[in-house]
Structures are given as C-alpha cells and as structure tokens.
PDB file of C-alpha atoms in Angstrom:
ATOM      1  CA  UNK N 269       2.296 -19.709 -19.873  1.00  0.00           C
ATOM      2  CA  UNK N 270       3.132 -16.172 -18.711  1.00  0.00           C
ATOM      3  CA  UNK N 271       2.951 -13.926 -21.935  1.00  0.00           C
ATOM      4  CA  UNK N 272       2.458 -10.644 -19.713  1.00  0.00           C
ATOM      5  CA  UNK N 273       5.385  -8.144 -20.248  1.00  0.00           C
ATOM      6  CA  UNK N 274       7.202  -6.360 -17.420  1.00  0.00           C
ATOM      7  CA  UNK N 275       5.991  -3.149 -18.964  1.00  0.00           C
ATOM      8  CA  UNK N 276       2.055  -3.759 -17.839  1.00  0.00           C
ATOM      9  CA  UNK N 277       2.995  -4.101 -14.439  1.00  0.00           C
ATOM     10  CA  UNK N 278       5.197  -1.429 -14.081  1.00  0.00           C
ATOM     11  CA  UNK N 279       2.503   0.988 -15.487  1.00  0.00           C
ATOM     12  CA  UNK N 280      -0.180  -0.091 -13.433  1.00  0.00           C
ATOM     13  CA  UNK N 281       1.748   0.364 -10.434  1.00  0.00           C
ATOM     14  CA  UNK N 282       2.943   3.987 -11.234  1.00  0.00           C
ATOM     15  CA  UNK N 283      -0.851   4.589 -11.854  1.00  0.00           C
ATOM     16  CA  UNK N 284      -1.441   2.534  -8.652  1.00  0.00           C
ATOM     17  CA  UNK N 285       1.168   4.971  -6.866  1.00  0.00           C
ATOM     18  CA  UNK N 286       0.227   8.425  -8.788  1.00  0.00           C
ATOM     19  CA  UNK N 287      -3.908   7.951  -7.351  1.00  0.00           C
ATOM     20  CA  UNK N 288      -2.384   7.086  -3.676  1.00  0.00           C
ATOM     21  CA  UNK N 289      -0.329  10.719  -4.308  1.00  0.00           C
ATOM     22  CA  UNK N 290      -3.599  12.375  -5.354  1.00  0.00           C
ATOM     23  CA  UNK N 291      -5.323  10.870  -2.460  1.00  0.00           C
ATOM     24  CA  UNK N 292      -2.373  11.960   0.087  1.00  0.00           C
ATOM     25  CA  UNK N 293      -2.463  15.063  -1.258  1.00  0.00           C
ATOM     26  CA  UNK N 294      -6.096  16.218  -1.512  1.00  0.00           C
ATOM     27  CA  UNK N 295      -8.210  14.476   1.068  1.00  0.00           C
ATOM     28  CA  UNK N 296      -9.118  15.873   4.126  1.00  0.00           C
ATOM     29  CA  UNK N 297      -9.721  13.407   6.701  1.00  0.00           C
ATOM     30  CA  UNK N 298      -6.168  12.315   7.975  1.00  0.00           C
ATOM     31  CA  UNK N 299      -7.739   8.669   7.898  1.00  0.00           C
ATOM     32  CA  UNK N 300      -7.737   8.956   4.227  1.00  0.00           C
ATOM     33  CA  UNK N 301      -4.448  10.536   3.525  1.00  0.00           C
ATOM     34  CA  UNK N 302      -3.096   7.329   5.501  1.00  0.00           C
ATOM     35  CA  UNK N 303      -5.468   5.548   3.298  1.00  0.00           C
ATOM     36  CA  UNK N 304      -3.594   7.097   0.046  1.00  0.00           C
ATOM     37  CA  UNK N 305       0.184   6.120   1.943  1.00  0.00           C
ATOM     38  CA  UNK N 306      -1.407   2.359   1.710  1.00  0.00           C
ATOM     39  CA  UNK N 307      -2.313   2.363  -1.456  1.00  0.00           C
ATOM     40  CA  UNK N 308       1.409   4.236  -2.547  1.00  0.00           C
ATOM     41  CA  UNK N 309       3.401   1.120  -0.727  1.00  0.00           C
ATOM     42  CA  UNK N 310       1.457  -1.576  -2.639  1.00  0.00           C
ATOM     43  CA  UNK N 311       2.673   0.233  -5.453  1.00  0.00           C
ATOM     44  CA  UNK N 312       5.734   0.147  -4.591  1.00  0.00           C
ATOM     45  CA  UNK N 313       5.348  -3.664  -3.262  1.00  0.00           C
ATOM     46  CA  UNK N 314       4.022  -4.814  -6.747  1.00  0.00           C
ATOM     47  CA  UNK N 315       6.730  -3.439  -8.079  1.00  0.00           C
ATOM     48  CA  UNK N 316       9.516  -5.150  -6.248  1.00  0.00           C
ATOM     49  CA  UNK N 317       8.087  -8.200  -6.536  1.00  0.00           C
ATOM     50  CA  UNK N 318       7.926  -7.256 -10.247  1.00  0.00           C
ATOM     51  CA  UNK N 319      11.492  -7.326 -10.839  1.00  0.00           C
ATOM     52  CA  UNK N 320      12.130 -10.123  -8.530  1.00  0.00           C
ATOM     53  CA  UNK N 321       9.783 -12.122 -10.883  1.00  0.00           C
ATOM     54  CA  UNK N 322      11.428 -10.551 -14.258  1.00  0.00           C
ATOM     55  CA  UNK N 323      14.885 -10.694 -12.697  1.00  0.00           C
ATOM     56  CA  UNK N 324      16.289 -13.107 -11.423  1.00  0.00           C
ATOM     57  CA  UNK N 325      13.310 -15.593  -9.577  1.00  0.00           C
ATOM     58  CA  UNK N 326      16.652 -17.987  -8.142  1.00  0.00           C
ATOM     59  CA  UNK N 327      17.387 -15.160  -5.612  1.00  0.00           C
ATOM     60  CA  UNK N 328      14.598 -13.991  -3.340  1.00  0.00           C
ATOM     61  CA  UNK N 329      16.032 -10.656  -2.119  1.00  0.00           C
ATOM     62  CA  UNK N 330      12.988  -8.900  -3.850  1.00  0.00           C
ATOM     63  CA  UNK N 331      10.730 -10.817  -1.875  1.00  0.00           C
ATOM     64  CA  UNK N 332      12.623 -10.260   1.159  1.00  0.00           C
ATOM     65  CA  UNK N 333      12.285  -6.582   0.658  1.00  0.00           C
ATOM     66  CA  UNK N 334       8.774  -6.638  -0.338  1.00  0.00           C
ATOM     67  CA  UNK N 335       8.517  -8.694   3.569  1.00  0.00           C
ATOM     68  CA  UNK N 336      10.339  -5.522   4.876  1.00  0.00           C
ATOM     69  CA  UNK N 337       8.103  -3.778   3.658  1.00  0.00           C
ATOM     70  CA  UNK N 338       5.165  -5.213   4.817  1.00  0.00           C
ATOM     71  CA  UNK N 339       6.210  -4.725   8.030  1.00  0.00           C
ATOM     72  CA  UNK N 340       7.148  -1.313   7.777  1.00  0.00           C
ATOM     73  CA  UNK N 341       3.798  -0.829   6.739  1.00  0.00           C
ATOM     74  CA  UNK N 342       1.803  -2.570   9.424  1.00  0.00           C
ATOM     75  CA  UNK N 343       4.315  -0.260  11.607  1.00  0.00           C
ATOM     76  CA  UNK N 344       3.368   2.964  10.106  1.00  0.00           C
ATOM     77  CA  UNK N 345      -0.207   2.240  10.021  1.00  0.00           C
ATOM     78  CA  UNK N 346      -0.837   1.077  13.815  1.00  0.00           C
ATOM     79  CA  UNK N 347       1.034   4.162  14.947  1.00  0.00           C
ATOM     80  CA  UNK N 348      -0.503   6.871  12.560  1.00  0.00           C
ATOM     81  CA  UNK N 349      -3.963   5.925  13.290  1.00  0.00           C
ATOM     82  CA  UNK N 350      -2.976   5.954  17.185  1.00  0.00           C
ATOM     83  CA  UNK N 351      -1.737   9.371  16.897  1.00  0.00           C
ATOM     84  CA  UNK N 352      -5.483  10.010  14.568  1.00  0.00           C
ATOM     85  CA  UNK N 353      -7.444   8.735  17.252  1.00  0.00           C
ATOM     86  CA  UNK N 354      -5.235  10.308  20.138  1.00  0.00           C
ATOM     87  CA  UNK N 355      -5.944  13.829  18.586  1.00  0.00           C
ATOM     88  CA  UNK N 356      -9.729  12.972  17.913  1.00  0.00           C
ATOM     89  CA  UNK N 357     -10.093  12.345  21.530  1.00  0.00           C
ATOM     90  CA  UNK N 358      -7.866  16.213  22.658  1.00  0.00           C
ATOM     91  CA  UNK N 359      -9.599  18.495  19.716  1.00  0.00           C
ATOM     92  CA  UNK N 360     -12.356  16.577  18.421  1.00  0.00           C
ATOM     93  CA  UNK N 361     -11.114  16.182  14.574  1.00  0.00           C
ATOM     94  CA  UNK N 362      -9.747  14.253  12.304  1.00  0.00           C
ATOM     95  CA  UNK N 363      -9.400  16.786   9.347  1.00  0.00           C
ATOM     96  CA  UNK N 364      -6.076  17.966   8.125  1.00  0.00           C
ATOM     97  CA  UNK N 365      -6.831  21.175   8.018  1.00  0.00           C
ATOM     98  CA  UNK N 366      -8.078  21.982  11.338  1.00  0.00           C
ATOM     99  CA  UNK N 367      -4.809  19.904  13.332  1.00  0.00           C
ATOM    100  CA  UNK N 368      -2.739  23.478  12.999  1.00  0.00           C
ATOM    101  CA  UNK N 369      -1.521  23.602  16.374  1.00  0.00           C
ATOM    102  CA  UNK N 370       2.086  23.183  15.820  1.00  0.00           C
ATOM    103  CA  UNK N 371       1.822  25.495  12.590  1.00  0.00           C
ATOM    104  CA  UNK N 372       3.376  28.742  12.498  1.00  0.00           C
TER     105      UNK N 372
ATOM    106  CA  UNK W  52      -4.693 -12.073 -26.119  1.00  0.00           C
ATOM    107  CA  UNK W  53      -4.047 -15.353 -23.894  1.00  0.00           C
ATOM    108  CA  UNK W  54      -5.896 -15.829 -20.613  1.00  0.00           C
ATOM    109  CA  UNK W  55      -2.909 -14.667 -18.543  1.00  0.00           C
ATOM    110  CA  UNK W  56      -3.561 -11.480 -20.318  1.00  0.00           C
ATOM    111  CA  UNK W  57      -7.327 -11.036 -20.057  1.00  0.00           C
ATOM    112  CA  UNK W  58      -6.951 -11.772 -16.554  1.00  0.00           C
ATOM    113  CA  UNK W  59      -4.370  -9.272 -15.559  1.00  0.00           C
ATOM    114  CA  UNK W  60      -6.675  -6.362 -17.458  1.00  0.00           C
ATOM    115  CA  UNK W  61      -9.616  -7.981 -15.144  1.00  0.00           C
ATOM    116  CA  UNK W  62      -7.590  -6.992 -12.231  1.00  0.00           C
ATOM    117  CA  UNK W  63      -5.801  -4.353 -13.367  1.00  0.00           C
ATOM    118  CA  UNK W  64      -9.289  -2.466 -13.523  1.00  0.00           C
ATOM    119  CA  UNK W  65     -10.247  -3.246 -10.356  1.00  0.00           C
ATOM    120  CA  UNK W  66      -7.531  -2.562  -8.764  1.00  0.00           C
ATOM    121  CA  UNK W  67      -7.242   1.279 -10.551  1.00  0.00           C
ATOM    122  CA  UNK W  68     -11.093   1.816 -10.272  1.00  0.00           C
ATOM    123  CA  UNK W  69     -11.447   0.929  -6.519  1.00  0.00           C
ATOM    124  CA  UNK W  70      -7.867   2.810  -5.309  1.00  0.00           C
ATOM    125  CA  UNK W  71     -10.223   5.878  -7.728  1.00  0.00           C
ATOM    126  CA  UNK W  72     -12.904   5.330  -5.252  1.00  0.00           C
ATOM    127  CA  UNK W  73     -10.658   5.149  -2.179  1.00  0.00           C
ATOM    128  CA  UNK W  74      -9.082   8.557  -2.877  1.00  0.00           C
ATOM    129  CA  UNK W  75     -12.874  10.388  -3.983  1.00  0.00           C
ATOM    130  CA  UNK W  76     -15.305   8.327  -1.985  1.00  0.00           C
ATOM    131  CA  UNK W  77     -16.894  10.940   0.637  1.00  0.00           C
ATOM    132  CA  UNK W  78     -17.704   7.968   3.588  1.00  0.00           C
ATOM    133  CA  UNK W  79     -14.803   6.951   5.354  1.00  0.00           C
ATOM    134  CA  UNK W  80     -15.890   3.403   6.021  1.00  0.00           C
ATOM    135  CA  UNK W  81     -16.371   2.759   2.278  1.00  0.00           C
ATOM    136  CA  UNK W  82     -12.891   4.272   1.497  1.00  0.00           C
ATOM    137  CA  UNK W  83     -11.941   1.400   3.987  1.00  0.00           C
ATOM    138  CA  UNK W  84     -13.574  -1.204   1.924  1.00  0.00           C
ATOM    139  CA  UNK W  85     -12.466  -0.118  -1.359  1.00  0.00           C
ATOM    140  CA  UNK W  86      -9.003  -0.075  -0.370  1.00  0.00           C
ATOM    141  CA  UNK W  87      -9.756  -4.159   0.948  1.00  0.00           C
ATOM    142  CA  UNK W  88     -10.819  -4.431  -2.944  1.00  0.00           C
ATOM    143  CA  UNK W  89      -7.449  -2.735  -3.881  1.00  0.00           C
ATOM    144  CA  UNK W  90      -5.736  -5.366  -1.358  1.00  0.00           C
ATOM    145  CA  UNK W  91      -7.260  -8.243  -2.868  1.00  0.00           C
ATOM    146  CA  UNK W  92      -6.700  -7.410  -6.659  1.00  0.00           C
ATOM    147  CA  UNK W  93      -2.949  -6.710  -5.872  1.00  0.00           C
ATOM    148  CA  UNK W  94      -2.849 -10.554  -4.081  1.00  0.00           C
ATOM    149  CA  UNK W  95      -4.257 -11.612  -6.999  1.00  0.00           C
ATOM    150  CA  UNK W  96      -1.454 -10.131  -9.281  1.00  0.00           C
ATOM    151  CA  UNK W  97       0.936 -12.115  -6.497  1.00  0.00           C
ATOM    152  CA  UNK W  98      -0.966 -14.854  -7.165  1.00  0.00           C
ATOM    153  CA  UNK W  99       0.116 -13.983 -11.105  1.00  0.00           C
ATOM    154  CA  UNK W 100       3.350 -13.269 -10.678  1.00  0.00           C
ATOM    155  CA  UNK W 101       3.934 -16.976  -8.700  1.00  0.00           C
ATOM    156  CA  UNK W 102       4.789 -15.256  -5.736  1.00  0.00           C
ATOM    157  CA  UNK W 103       2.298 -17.333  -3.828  1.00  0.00           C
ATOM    158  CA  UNK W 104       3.536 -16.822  -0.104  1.00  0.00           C
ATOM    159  CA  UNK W 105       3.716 -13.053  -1.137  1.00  0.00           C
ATOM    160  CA  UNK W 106      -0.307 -13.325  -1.968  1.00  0.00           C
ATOM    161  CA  UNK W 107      -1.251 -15.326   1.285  1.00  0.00           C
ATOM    162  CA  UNK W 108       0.823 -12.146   3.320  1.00  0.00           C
ATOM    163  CA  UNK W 109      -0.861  -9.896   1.589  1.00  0.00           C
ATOM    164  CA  UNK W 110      -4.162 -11.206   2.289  1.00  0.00           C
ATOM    165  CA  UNK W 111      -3.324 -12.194   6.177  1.00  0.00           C
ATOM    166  CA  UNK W 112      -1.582  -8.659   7.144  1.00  0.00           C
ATOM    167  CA  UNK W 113      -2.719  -6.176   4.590  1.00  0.00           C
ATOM    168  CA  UNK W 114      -6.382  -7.182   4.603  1.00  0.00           C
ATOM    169  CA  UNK W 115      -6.891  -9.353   7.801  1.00  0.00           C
ATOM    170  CA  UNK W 116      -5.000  -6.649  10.068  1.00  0.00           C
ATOM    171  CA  UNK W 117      -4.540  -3.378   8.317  1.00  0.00           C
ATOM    172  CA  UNK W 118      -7.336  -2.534   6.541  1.00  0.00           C
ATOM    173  CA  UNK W 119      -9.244  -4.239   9.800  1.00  0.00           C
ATOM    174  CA  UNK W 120      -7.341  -1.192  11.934  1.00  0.00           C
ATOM    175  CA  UNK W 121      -8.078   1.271   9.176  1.00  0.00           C
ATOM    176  CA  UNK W 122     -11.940   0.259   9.937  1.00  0.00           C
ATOM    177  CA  UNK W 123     -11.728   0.405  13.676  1.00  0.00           C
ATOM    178  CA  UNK W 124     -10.071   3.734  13.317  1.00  0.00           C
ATOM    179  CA  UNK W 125     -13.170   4.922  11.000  1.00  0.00           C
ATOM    180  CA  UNK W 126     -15.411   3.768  13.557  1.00  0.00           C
ATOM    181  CA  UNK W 127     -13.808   5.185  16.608  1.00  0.00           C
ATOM    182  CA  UNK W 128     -13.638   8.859  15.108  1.00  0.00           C
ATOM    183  CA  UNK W 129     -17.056   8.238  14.249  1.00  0.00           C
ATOM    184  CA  UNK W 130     -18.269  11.889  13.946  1.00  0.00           C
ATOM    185  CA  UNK W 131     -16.620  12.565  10.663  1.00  0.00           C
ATOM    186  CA  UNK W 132     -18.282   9.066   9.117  1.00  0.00           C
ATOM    187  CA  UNK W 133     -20.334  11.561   7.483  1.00  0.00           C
ATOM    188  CA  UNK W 134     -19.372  14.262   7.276  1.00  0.00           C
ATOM    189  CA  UNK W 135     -20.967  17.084   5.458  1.00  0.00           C
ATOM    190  CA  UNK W 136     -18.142  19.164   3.476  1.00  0.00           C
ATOM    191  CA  UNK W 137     -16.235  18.060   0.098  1.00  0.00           C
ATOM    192  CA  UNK W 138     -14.025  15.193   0.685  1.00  0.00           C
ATOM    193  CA  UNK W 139     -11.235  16.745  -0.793  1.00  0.00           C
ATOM    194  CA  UNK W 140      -9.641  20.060  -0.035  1.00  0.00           C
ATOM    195  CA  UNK W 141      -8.983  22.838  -1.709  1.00  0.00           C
ATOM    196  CA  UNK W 142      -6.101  21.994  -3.429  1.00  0.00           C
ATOM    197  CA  UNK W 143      -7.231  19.113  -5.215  1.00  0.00           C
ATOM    198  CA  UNK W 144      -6.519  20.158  -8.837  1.00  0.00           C
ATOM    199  CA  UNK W 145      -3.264  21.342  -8.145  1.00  0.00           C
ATOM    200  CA  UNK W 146      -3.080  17.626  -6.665  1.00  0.00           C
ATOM    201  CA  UNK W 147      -4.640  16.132  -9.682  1.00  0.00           C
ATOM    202  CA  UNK W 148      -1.946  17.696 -11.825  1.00  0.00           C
ATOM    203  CA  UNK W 149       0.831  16.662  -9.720  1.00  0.00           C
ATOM    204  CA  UNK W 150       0.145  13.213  -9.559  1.00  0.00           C
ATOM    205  CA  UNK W 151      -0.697  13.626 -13.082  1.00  0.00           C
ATOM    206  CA  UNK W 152       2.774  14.563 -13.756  1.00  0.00           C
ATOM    207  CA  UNK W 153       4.186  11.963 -11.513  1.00  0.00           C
ATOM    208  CA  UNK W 154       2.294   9.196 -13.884  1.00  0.00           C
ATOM    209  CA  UNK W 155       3.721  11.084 -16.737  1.00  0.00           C
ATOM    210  CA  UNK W 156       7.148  11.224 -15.606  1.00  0.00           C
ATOM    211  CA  UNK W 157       7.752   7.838 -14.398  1.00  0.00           C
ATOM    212  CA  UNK W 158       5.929   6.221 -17.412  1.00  0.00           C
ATOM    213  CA  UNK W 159       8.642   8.291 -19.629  1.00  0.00           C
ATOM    214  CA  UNK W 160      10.957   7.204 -17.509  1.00  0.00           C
ATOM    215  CA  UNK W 161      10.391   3.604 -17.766  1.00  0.00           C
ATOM    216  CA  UNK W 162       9.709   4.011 -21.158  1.00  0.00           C
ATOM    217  CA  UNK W 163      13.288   4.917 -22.093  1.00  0.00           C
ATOM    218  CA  UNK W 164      14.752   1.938 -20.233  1.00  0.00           C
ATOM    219  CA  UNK W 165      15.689  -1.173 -22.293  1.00  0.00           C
ATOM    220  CA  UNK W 166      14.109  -3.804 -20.355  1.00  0.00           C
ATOM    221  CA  UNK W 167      10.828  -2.482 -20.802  1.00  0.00           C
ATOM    222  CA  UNK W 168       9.021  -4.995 -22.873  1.00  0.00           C
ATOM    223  CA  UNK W 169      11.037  -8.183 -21.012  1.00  0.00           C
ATOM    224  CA  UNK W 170       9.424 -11.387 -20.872  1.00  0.00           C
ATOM    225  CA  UNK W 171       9.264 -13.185 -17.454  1.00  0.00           C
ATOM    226  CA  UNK W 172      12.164 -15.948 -17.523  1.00  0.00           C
ATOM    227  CA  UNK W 173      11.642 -19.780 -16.625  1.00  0.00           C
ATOM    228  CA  UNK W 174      10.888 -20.169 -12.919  1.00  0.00           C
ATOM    229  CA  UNK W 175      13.692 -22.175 -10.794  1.00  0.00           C
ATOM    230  CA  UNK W 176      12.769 -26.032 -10.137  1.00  0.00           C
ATOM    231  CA  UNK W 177      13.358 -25.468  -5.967  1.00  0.00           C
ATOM    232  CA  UNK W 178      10.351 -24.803  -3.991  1.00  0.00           C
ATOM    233  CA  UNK W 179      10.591 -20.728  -3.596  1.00  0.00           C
ATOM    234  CA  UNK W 180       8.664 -20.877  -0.425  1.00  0.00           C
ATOM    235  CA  UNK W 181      11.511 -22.939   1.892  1.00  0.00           C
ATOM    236  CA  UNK W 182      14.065 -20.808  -0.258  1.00  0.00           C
ATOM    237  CA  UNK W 183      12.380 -18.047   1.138  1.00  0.00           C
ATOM    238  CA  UNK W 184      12.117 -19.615   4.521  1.00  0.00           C
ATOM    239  CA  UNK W 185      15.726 -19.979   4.610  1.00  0.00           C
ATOM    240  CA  UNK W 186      16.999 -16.539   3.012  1.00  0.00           C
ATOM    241  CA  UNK W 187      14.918 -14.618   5.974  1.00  0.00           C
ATOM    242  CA  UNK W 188      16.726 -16.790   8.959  1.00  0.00           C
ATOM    243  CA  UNK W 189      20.321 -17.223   7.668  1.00  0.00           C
ATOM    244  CA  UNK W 190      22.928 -15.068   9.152  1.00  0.00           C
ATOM    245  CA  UNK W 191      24.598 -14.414   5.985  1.00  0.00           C
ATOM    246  CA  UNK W 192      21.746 -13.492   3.832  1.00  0.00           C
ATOM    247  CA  UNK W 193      18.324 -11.561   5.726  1.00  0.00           C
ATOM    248  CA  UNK W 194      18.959 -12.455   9.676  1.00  0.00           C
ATOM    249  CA  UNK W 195      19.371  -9.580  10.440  1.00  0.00           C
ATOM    250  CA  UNK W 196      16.875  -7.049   8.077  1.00  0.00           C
ATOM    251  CA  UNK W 197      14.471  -9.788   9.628  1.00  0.00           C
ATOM    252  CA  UNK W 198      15.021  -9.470  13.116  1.00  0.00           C
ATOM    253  CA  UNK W 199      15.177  -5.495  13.146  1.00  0.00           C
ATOM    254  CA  UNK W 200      11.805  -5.106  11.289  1.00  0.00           C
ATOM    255  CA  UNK W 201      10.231  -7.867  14.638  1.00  0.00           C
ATOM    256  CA  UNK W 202      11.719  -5.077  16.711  1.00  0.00           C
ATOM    257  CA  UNK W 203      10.334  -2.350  14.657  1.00  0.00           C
ATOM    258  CA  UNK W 204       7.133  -3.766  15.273  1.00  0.00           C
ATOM    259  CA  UNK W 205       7.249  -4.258  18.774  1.00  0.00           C
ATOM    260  CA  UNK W 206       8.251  -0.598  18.899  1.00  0.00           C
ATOM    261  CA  UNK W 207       5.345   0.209  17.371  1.00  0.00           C
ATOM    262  CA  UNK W 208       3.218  -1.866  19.121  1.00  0.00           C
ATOM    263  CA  UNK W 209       4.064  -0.046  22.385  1.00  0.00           C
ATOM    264  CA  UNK W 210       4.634   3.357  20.453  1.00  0.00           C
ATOM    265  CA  UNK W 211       0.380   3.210  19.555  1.00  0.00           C
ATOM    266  CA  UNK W 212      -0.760   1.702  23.117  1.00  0.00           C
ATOM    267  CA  UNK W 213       0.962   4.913  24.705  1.00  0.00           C
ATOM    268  CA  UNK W 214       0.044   6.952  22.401  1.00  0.00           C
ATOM    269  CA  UNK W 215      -3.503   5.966  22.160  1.00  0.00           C
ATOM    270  CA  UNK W 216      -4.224   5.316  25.624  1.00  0.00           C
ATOM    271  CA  UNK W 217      -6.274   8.415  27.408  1.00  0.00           C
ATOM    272  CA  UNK W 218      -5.998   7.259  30.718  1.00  0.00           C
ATOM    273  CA  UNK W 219      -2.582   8.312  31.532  1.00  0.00           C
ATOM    274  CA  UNK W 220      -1.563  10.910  34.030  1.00  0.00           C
ATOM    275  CA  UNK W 221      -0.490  14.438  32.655  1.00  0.00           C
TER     276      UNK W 221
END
C-alpha cells in the first residue's frame, strides 16, 4: 500500500526548510520572517514524524516530539507577534530594518 | 507510479509552490493564507504517513490557532498591509544562495546515508492513537516533556498579554 520511499520525504522537507530560510532571511516585514520560522518547524515536524513512520511505528517517541514541538511553536508564535504588535504600537513599524534601536 | 505516489507529488507541489508564495508574496494577509495552504498540504502528508492524530493537530493548532494569530497580527499592524517597497530586502540573493546551499548540503548529506531509499515497514496491529494517549501521561515514558511544554505555554500565554497590553503604567 505505501510504495513512497523515505528519501521523497526527506527532500521535500529540506526544500520545505531551505524556502522558510530564504524567507527568514530576506523579507522585511518581521510578520513574515515569523512566517518563514513556521514554515522551517513543519519542516522539521514532517521530518520527525518521517522517521517515526520509517523507524520504528511500535514506539511513538517521534510523535511525542513532533507534540513538543507543536507546542513550542504555538509558544514562539503568540509571543513573537506580541512583541510585533507591541513595537507597532511604540515606533509605528513592523519592518526589520527600521527596529534598530538596540543596534550598535 | 501507484496512487500513493501520484498523490504525494500532488501535495508535494502544493506544499513547495505555496511556502514559494509565502516567502515572495508582497501582501501580508495573503502570505497568511498561503502559509494555511502550506498547513493543510503538510496534514495531508500526516494523513499519508498514518499519523492520523498528528494530521487532526496539525489542522486544530497550526491552522485553527496559529495561522488565525498570524492573521490577526496582519490586521492589527494594518499600515504595512500594503505596503509600497520590495518585499524583500536587500540581501535577498545572498539569501537565495544560502538557502540554496542549505538544500544542497543537506540533500548530499542525506544522500550519503544508507537508509535513504527505505521502504516504510508494516504498521503495528494496536491502535497508535491510545498508544499515544498513554506514552504522553505515563511517568516513565513523556509525563514529564508533557507537563513542562503545558507550562511553557502558560508562560507564554501571560508572557504576550504583558507584553502586548498598552495600557500599563510606565
């Protein structure tokens, strides 16, 4: 029934993982470069449940992770879009490039 | 080419063309529901990969709550929703190379490992979902993993309500 090898997965999440780098990388608006860091974890989420599937599917600890994960994520989000909106409300932007207060 | 096969290359491109248009599109709001495409094509590879609790989580948190905050957050810094300069900055093609060599690298990478071509084995005849249900909440296995990320979350829960909230005194 499943004739897919590990190999197609893996690849598509390292391209999954290499666009959310590009995104984190080269977009302006820090809304977007959060954007890219979501799009990076479900790499790295397809990928763990990946290996649970091709590993050993008896022991969940890959699931278990990928659950850790998920909640990591939810974490990380709700707090980096406070701190977005909390500096959209003191300087009026959300690009990158003008938050420089803090650099040297 | 068996149907399992066609399918994943269905989603496969939809997931890699719409995370394409999250990372170029210029409007914030339909970066936000691009990346909901992304969120649903990867549940669907769950779905594949008979990790069926993992898809219904991935739907309910990623897409129901996430990507939900991710649009309330486009909407509250509303001034940028369209904004008039390139969406990307100016170090873009030094970005595009990077993550052009980070594709490169780990695909070599995996390449040279033995397992790459492995077939899936037979599933297990228990139900995954109580086994699961019963790794996360027994004291020897994920008890405690599981009860550290609840407090991570509340945490953050009252981490972004401070942080957030204007109407405190200085």
């Amino acid at each position: 029934m499943n004739s897919i090898p590990i190999s197609w997965y893996l690849v598509l999440s390292a391209g999954l993982f290499s666009l959310g780098l590009f995104g984190v990388l080269a977009r302006k608006n820090a809304v977007a470069i959060l954007l890219g860091i979501e799009l990076m974890l479900n790499a790295v989420n397809l990928n763990l449940v990946t290996f649970w599937r091709y590993n050993n599917p008896a022991e969940m600890t890959g699931q278990v992770f990928a659950i850790i994960v998920f909640a990591v994520a939810a974490a990380e989000v709700a707090v980096g879009l406070a701190l977005i909106i909390s500096i959209y409300r003191n300087r009026n932007t959300v690009m990158a490039d003008d938050i420089d207060l803090m650099k040297w | 080419m068996t149907t399992m096969q066609v399918l994943f290359l269905i989603f496969a491109a939809i997931i890699l063309g719409s995370a394409f248009k999250v990372v170029t599109t210029k409007k914030m709001i339909h970066a936000a529901f691009w990346l909901i495409v992304v969120l649903f094509g990867v549940a669907a590879l769950y779905a594949m990969l008979n990790a069926g609790f993992m898809a219904m989580v991935q739907v309910v948190v990623y897409v129901g709550a996430i990507a939900i905050l991710f649009i309330f957050a486009v909407m509250l810094t509303r001034k940028e929703l369209l904004d008039k300069g390139p969406a990307l900055n100016d170090n873009k093609s030094i970005a595009a190379v990077l993550s052009l060599l980070s594709f490169g690298g780990l695909y070599m990478l995996l390449r040279n490992w033995s397992g790459f071509m492995n077939m899936a084995p037979a599933l297990p005849e228990t139900d995954m979902v109580e086994e699961l249900g019963t790794a996360l909440v027994t004291p020897d296995m994920y008890l405690l993993p599981f009860e550290i990320a609840s407090v991570l979350l509340l945490a953050a829960l009252i981490g972004a309500v401070y942080v957030a909230n204007e109407a405190r005194s200085e």
